[in-house]
Every structure is written in C-alpha cells, then in structure tokens.
Short mmCIF file of C-alpha atoms in Angstrom, two decimals:
data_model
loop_
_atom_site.label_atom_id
_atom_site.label_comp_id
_atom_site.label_asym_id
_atom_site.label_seq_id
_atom_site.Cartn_x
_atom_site.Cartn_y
_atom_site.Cartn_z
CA UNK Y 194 -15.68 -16.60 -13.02
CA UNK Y 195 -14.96 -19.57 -10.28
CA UNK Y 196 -11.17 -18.52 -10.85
CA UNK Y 197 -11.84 -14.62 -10.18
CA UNK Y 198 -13.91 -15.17 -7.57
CA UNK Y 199 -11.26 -17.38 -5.76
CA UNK Y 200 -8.27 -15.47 -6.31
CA UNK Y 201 -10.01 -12.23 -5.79
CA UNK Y 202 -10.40 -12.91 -2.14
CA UNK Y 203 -7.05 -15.31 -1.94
CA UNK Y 204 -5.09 -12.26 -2.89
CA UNK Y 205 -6.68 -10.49 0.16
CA UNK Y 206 -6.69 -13.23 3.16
CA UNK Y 207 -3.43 -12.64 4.22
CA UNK Y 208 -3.17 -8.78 4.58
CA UNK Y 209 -6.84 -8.47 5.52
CA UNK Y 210 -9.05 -10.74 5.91
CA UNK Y 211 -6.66 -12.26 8.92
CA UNK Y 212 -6.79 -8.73 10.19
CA UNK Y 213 -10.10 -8.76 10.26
CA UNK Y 214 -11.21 -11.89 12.07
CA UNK Y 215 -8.59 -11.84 14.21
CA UNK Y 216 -7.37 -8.47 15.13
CA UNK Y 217 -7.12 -8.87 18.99
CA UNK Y 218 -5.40 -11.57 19.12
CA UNK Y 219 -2.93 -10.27 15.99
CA UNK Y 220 -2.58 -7.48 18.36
CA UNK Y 221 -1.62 -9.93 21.38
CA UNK Y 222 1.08 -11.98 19.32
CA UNK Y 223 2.34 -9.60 17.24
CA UNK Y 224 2.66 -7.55 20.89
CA UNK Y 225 1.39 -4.02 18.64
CA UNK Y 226 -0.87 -1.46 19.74
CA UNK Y 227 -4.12 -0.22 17.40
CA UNK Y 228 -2.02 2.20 16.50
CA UNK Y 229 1.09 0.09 15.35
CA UNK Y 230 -1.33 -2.21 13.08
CA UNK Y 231 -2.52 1.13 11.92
CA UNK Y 232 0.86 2.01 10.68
CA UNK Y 233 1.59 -1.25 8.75
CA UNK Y 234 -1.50 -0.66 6.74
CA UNK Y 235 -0.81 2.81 6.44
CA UNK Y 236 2.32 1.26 4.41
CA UNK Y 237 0.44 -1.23 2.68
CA UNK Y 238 -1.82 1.75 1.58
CA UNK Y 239 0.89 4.40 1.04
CA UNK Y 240 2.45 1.61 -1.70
CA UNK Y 241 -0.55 1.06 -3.26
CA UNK Y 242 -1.50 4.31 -3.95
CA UNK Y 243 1.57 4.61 -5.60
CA UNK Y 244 1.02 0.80 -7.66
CA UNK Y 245 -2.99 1.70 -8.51
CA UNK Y 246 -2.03 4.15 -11.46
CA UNK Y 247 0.36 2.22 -13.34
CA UNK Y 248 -1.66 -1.06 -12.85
CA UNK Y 249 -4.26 0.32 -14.67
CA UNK Y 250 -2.11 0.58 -18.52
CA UNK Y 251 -0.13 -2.88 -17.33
CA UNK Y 252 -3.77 -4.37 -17.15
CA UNK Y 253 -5.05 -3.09 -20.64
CA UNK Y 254 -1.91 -4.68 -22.14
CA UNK Y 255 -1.13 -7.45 -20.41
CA UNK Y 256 -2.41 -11.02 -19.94
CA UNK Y 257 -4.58 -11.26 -16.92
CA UNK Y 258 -4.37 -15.11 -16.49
CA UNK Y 259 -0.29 -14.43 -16.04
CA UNK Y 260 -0.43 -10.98 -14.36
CA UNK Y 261 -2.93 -12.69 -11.29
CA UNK Y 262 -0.85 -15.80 -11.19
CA UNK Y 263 2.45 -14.10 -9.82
CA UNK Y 264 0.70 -11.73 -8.24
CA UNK Y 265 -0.71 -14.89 -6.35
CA UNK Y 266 2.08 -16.75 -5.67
CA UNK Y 267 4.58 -13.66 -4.87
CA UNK Y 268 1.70 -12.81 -2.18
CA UNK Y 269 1.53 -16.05 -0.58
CA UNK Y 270 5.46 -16.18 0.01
CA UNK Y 271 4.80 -13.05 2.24
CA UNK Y 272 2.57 -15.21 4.19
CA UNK Y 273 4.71 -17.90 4.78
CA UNK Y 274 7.44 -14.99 5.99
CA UNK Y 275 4.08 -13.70 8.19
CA UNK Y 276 4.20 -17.18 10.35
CA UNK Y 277 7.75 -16.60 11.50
CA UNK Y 278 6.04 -13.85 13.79
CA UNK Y 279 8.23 -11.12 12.54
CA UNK Y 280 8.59 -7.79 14.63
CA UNK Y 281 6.64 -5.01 13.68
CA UNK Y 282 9.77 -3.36 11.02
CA UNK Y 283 9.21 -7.22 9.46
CA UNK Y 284 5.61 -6.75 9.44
CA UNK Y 285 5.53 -2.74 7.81
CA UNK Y 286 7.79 -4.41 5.04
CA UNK Y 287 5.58 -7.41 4.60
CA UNK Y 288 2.58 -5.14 4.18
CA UNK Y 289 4.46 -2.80 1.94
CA UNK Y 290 5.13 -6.01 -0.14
CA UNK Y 291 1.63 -7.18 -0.11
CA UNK Y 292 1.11 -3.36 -1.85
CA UNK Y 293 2.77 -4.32 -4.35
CA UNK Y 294 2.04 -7.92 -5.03
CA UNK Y 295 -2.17 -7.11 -4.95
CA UNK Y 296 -2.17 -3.88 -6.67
CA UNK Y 297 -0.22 -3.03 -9.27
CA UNK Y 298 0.03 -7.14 -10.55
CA UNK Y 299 -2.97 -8.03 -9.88
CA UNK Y 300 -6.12 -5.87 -9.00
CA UNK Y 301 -6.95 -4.00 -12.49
CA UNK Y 302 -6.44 -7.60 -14.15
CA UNK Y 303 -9.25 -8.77 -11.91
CA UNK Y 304 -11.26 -5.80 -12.54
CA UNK Y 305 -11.02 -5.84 -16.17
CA UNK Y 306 -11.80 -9.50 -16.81
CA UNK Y 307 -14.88 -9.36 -14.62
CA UNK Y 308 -16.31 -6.47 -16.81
CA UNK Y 309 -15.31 -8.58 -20.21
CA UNK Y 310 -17.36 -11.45 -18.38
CA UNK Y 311 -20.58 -9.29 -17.91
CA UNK Y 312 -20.29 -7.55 -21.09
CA UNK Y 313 -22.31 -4.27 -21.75
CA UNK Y 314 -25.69 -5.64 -20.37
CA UNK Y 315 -25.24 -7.63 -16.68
CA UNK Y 316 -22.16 -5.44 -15.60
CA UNK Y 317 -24.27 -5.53 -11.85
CA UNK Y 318 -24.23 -9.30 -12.10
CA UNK Y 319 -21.07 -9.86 -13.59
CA UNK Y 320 -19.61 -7.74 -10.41
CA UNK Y 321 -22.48 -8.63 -7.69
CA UNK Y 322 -21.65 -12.68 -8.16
CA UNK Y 323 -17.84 -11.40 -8.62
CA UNK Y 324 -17.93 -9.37 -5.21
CA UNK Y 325 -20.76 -11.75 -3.40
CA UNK Y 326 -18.75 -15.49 -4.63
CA UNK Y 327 -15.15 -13.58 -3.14
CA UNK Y 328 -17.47 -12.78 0.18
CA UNK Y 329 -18.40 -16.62 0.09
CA UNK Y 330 -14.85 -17.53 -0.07
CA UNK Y 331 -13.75 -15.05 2.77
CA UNK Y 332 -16.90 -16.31 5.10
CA UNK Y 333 -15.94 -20.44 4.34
CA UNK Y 334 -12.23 -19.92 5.15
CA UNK Y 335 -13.23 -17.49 7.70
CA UNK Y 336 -15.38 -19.85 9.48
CA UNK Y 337 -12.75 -22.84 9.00
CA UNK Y 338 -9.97 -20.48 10.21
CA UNK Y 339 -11.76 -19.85 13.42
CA UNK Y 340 -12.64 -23.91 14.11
CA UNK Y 341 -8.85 -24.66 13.67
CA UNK Y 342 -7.44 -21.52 15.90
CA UNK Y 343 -10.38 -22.69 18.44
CA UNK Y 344 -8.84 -26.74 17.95
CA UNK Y 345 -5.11 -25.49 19.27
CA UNK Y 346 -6.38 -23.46 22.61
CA UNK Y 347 -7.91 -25.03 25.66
CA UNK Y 348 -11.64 -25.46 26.21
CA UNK Y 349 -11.09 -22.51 28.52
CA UNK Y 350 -9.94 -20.55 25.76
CA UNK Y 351 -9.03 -17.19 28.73
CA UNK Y 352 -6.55 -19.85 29.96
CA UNK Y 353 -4.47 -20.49 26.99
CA UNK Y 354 -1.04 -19.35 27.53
CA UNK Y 355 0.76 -17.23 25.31
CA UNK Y 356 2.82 -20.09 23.52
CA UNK Y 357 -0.74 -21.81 22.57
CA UNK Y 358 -2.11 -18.47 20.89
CA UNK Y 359 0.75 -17.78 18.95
CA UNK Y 360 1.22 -21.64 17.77
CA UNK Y 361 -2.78 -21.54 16.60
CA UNK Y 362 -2.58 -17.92 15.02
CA UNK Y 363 0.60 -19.33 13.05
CA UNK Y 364 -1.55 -22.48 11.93
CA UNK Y 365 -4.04 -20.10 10.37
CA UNK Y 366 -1.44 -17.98 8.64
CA UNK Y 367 -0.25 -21.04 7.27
CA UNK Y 368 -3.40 -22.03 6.35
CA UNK Y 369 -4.51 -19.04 4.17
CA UNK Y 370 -0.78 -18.67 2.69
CA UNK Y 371 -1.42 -22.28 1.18
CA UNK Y 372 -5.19 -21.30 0.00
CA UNK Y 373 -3.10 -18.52 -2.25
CA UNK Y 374 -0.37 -20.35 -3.62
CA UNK Y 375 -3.07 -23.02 -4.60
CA UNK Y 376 -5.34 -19.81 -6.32
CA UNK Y 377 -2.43 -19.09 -8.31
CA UNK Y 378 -2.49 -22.46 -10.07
CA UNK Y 379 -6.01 -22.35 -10.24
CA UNK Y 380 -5.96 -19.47 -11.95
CA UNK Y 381 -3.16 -20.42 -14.18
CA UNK Y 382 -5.42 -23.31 -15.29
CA UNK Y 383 -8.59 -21.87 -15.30
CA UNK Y 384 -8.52 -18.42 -17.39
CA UNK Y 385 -7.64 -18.73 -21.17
CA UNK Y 386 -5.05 -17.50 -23.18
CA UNK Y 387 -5.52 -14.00 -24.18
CA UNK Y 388 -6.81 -13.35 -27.88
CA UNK Y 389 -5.12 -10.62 -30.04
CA UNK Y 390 -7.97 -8.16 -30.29
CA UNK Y 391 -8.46 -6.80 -34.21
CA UNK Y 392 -7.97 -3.54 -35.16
CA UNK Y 393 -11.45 -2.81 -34.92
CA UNK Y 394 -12.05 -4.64 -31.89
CA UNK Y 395 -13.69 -2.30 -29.36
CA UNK Y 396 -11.91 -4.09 -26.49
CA UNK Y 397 -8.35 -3.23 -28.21
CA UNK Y 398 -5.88 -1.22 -26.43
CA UNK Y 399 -5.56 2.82 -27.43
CA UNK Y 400 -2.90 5.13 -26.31
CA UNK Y 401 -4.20 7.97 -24.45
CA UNK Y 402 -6.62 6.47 -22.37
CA UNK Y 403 -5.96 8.00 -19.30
CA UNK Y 404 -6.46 11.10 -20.63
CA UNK Y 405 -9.65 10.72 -21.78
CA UNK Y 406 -10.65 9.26 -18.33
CA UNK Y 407 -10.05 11.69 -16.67
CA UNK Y 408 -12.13 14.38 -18.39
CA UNK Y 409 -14.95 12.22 -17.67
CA UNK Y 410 -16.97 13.73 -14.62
CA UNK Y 411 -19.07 10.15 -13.75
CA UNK Y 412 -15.52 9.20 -12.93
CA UNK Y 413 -14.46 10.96 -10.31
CA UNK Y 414 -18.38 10.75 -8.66
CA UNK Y 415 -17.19 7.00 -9.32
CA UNK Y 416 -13.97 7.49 -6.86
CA UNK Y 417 -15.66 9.22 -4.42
CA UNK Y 418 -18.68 6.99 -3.58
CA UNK Y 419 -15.91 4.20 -3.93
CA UNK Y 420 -14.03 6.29 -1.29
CA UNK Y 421 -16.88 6.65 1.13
CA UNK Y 422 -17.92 2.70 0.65
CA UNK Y 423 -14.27 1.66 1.48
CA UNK Y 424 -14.43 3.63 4.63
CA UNK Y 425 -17.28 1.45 5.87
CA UNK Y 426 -15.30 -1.59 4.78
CA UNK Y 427 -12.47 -0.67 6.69
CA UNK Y 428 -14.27 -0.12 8.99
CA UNK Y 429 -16.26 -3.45 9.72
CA UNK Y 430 -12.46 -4.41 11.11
CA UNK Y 431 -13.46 -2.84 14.01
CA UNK Y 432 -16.79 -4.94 15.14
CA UNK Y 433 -14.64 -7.80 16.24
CA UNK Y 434 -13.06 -6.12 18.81
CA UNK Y 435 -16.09 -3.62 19.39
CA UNK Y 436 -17.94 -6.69 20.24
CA UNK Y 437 -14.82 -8.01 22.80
CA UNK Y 438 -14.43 -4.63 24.62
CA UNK Y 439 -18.32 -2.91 25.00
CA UNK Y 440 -20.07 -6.16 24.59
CA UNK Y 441 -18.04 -8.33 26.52
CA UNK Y 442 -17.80 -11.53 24.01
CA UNK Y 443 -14.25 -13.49 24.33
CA UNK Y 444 -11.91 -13.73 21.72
CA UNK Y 445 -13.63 -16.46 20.16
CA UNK Y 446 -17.23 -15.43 19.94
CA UNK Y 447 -15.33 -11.79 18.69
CA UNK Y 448 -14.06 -13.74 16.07
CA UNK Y 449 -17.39 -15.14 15.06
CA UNK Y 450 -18.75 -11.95 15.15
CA UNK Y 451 -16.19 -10.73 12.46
CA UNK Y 452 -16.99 -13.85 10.66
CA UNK Y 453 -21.14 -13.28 11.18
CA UNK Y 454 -20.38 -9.82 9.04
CA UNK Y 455 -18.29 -11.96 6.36
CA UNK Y 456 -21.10 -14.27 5.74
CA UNK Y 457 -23.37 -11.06 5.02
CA UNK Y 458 -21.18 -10.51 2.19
CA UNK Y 459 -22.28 -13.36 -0.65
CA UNK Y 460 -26.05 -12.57 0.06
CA UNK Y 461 -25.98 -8.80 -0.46
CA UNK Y 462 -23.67 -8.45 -3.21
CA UNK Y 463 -25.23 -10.99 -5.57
CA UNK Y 464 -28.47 -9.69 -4.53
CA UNK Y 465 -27.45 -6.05 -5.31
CA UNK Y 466 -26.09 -6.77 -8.75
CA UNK Y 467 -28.97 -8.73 -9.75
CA UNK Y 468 -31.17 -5.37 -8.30
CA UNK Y 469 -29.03 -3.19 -10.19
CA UNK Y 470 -29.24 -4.52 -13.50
CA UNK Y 471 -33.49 -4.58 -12.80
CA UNK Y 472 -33.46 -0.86 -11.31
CA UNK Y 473 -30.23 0.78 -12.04
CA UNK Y 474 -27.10 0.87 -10.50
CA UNK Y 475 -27.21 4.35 -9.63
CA UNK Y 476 -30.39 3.88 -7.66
CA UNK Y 477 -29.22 0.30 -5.51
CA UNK Y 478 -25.96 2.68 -4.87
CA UNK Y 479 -27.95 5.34 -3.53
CA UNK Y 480 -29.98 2.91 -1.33
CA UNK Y 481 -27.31 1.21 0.01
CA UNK Y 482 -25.40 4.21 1.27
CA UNK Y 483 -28.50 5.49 3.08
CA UNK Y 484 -29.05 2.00 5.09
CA UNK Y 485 -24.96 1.97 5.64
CA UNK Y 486 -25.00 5.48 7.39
CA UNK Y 487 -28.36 4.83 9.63
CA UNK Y 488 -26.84 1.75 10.82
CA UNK Y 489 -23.31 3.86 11.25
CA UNK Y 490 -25.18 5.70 13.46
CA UNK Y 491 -26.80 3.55 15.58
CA UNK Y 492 -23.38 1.87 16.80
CA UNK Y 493 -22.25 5.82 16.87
CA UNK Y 494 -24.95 6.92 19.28
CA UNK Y 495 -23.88 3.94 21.86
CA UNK Y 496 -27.16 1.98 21.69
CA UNK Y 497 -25.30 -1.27 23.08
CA UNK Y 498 -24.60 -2.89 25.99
CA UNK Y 499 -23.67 -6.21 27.41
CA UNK Y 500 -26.35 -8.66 26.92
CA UNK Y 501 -28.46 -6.63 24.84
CA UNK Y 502 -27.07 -8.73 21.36
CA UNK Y 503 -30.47 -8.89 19.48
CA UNK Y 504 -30.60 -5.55 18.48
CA UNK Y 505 -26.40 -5.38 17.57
CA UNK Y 506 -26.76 -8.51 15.18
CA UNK Y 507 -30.03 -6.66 13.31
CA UNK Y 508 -27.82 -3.71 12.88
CA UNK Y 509 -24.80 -4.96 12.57
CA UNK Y 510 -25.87 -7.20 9.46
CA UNK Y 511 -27.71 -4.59 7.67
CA UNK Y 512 -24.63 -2.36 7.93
CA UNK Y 513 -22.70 -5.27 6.84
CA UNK Y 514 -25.01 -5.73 4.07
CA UNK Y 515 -25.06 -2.29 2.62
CA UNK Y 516 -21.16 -1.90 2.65
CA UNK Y 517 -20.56 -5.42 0.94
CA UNK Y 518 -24.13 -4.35 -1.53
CA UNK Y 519 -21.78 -1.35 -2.22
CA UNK Y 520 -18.74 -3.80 -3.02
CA UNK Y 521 -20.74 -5.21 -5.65
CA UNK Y 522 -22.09 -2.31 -7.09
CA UNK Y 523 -19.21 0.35 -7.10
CA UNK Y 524 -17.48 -1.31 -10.17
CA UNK Y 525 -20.34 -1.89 -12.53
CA UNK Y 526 -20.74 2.08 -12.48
CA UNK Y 527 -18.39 2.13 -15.32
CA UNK Y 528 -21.32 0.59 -17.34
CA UNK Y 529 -23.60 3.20 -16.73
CA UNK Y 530 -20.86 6.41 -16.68
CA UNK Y 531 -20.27 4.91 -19.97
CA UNK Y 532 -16.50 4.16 -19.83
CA UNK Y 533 -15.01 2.62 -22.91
CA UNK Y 534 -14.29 -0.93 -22.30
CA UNK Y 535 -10.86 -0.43 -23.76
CA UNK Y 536 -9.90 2.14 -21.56
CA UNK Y 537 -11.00 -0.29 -18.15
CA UNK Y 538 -7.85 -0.85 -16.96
CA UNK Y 539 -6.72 3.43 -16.56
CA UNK Y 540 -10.59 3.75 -15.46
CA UNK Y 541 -9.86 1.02 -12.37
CA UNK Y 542 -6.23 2.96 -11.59
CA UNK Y 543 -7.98 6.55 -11.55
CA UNK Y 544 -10.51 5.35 -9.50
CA UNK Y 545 -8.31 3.81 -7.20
CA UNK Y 546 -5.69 5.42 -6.59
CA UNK Y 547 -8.60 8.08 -5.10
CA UNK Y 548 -11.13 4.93 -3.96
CA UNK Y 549 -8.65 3.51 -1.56
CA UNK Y 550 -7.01 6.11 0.30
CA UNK Y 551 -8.88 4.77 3.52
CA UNK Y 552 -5.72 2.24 2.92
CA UNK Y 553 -3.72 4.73 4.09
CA UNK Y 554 -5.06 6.87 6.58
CA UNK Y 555 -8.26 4.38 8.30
CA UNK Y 556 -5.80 2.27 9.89
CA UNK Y 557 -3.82 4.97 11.70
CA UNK Y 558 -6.98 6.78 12.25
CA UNK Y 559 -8.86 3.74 14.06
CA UNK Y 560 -5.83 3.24 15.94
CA UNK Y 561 -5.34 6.80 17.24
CA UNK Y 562 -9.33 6.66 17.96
CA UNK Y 563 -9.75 3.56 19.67
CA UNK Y 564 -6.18 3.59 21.54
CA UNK Y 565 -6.75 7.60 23.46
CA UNK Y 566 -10.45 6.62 24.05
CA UNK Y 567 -9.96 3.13 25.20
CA UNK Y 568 -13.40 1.34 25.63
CA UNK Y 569 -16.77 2.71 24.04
CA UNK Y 570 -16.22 6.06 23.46
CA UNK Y 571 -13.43 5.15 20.90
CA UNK Y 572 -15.87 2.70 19.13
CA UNK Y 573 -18.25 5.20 18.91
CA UNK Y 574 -15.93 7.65 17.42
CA UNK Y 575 -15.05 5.23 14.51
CA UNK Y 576 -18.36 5.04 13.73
CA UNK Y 577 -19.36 8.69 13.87
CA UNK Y 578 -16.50 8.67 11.03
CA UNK Y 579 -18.38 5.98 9.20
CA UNK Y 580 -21.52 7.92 9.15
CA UNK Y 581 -20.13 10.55 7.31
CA UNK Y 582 -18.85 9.11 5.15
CA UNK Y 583 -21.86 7.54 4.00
CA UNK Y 584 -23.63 10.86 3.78
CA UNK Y 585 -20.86 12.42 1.54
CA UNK Y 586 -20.72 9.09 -0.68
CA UNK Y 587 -24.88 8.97 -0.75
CA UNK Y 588 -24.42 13.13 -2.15
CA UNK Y 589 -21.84 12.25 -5.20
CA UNK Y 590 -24.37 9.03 -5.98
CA UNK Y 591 -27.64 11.32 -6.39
CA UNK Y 592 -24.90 13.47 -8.81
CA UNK Y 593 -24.31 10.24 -10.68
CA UNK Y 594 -27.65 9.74 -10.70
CA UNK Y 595 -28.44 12.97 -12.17
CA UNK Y 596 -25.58 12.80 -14.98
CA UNK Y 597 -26.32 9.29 -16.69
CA UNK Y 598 -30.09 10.17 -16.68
CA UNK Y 599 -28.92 12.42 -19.13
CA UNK Y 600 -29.47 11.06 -23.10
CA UNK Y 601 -26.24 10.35 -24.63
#
C-alpha cells in the first residue's frame, strides 16, 4: 500500500500538482494566459478520455507492478523535457503525453490493486488511506517544493527578476521529475509478482465485462458523483491565485495557501474511509457533497476581502476537506453498487472516461472565466460553477443511496 500510495500521487506531480501550487508563477515563465494553461489540459484531458476505456481491459489482464512502473518512468521523462521551458506547442504535447503515460498505463492498475488490498469488507479504508497517504505525499513535496523555489528568489521575493523565477521553478520541476523516476523503482520492488488466478477464482479475468458494466445503473450514479467531485478538485487550482488577486497574498504565501488545501487532503480522506466503512459509503458521500457546495458558495457569494483571512482558511479547509473526503470515497462505491471484482478494471474505464471530463473542459472554462472577468468577479464565477456541481453530484448520491438499500 506504501508503493500505491507513492506512485499514485508521483504519477500526478508533474502535470498537476505543479499546476496547482504554482500556477501564477507557471503562468509568468511559461509567459501563457489562464486560458492557454486551460488549453494544455484540455489536451491532457481530451487524450485521456480517449486512454480511460481501454485501460480498463489492459488492467484486468495485465500485471500492475509492470504496467505502473513504465507508466512511471515514461512520465517522469516528460518532466525532465518540462524544465527546458518549452513554448506552449511543447507544453500541449507534453500534456497530451502525460494523457497517455497516467491513464491508459497506469490509473486502472492503481485502482484495481487498491480494491484487491481492501477486499470485500474495508473497500472505504483500503481507498480512504489510498487517497488520504497520496494527499500526504502531495502536501510533504508540496511544502518542500515551496521552501526550495522560496531558497532561489531574494528575501524580497516582488524583486526577483525574471531569470531567478524561472531558474527556481525549473529546480522544482526537476525536483518532482526525480521523485517519479524514483516511484517507478519503488514500485518495481515493492508490489509482487502477479499470481495466475484459478479457474474458479472470483478475481479471474471474463470476457464481456464491459458489457455487463454497463447495464449496471449504480454505475453510472458512480460516474456522475465522480464527475461532480472532480469539478471541485479542479477546482481547488484556483485558490492559489484567488488568494494572490482578491486577497492580496504574494506569490509565496499563494503558494502556501495551495499547499494549506493539500495538507487537508491525508486527514479527510482516511477519516472518510474509516466513516464509511462504520456508516456507509453512500451516506459519508452524501455528506460530503453537501459541506463541498455550502462552502462553494460562500467563496461564490464574495464574502472575502483583504485582511479578513480567518474566515477564508475555515472555509477554505472544509471545502478542501469535503472534495479530498470525496477522493477517498468515490472508488469504494464499487463495493457497495456491487461490481464484480473481476470486472474492476472496465468498471474504473466506464467510470472514467465519464468521471473526468472536467479534464477537458475545467481548464478552458476557468481560463475563459477568470481571464474576461479579471479580479473577483471571475473567482466568484468559478465557484458558482463549483456549487452546482455539488448539488447535481449530492442528487445522483441520494439515488445511490436509494438503489443499494435495496436487498440483493
């Protein structure tokens, strides 16, 4: 589980979690607008839309321990191409790369050996200390990341020159490009040799699987709460610079407040898998979507202003907590929708290939938002966007509710 937990998040750093923590100045040295970054993840979601489906069956027949390791190592090659600075053509192929390197190799692999780990009785745990160790891992190199961009810029970080920004933002894609190529080994080392499974085996692989996926209705309640939940991850990569351009912080404190939501991550999603094999995952869904679209809401309806942090940090870290408590939770629903565990792998690629459309359109849309209504008003827009999402996501959750109540 060490080795999942590190190379789930590894696989990530590069196209997102370096977004993330430092998207104003990514948007200073790469010279792109909103917009423009919107488009290269628009790629990097347009690809892996494309990758999700077929993952799936490569995942139910192939080893995991070999599929991650490439997937790995292939991904943190892109990142070393990412510190030559490349121009924004370089950087749409990169991320159209990074499609295919995380998704189709790698991200139904994870999936599936995280549910063999939990087995039919702690799927919440198995994927709460799955989702809550990779937010551990995100908030550690997060938090290092920032210290060594902050050690190559002046005390006075506004004076840094140009030259000085770009040199520490390189040191830090460096930095999480190694942290890959060393999960790959890890990984390599670390997860055993795939067993032949018997011809009885419940966990052996079955032709047709997709098929019978897809008549299952819990499945496609499954993508769309999944759907609504990604939404509200994306869009957390907005509270970094929401925090630089309505409450005034510099680049560094931004930074720290995209890191601040990172370290939410561990806490909630271990806590909501333990809570959801106690209560039900259906229920801790439910919750968590209702806390994720008040505090949506709040940040909507403009309640912030410069020096008035207090009240941001409250909400901003019970938002945080309900998206990442939804992280952890939106996985182990194939436990109670009652998918067979054979058939994981075309489960994860259905569900994904709908779950993480925000891949391809929340970039462009945050960019169009936040770049024609420059300041607040395009913060608050984002946000709007957030809130309904949670209230379609917290409607297909009380239907998922309703159908596994139901006596098999």
């Amino acid at each position: 589980m060490f080795a999942l937990i590190v190379a789930g998040e590894a696989v990530f750093f590069l196209p997102f979690v370096l977004p993330r923590i430092f998207r104003p100045t990514l948007l200073e040295v790469f010279h792109l607008t909103n917009v423009q970054l919107g488009i290269a993840f628009s790629v990097y979601g347009m690809v892996a839309m494309l990758a999700y489906f077929p993952g799936g069956p490569i995942a139910d027949r192939f080893s995991a321990r070999k599929l991650m390791s490439f997937a790995l190592v292939a991904t943190s090659i892109g990142g070393f191409a990412l510190a030559t600075l490349p121009s924004l053509a370089g950087l749409k192929v990169l991320y159209g790369f990074w499609g295919i390197t995380t998704i189709l190799l790698f991200w139904a692999p994870l999936i599936r050996a995280t549910r063999a780990w939990g087995g039919t009785k702690l799927p919440g745990r198995a994927f709460g200390i799955l989702d809550g160790g990779r937010g551990l891992v995100a908030a550690a190199i997060g938090s290092g990341a920032v210290v060594l961009f902050s050690f190559f810029l002046p005390a006075e970080v506004q004076n840094a020159s140009f030259d000085q920004r770009a040199d520490a933002f390189r040191q830090v894609i460096i930095l999480f490009s190694g942290i890959t190529f060393a999960a790959a080994g890890l990984v390599w080392f670390a997860l055993p040799p795939p067993n032949e499974p018997s011809d009885d085996s419940p966990n052996r692989y079955e032709p047709g699987g997709v098929g019978r996926v897809l008549r299952m209705p819990t499945v496609w309640l499954q993508a769309i709460v999944v759907v609504c939940a990604y939404i509200g991850y994306k869009g957390l990569d907005d509270v970094s610079l929401y925090a630089h351009e309505v409450l005034e912080f510099d680049e560094v404190q931004a930074a720290h407040v995209g890191t601040l939501s990172m370290w939410v991550r561990p806490f909630a999603a271990i806590a909501a898998g333990l809570m959801a094999d106690r209560f039900g995952v259906a229920r801790m869904t439910m919750l968590s979507l209702l806390v994720f679209g008040i505090g949506s809401a709040v940040i909507a309806a403009g309640a912030f202003r410069p020096g008035i942090t207090a009240f941001f940090f409250i909400t901003l870290i019970a938002t945080s907590a309900a998206v990442f408590a939804l992280r952890g939770l939106y996985y182990a629903m194939m436990e109670a929708g009652r998918v067979p565990f054979g058939d994981t792998g075309s489960a994860v690629g259905i569900v994904s290939v709908v779950g993480y459309t925000p891949d391809v359109f929340m970039g462009p849309l945050m960019g169009i938002l936040l770049d024609r209504w420059p300041g607040e008003l395009g913060h608050q827009y984002v946000f709007t966007v957030l809130t309904l999402s949670a209230m379609v996501g917290l409607a297909a959750s009380i239907s998922f509710w309703h159908i596994v109540r139901r006596p098999t």
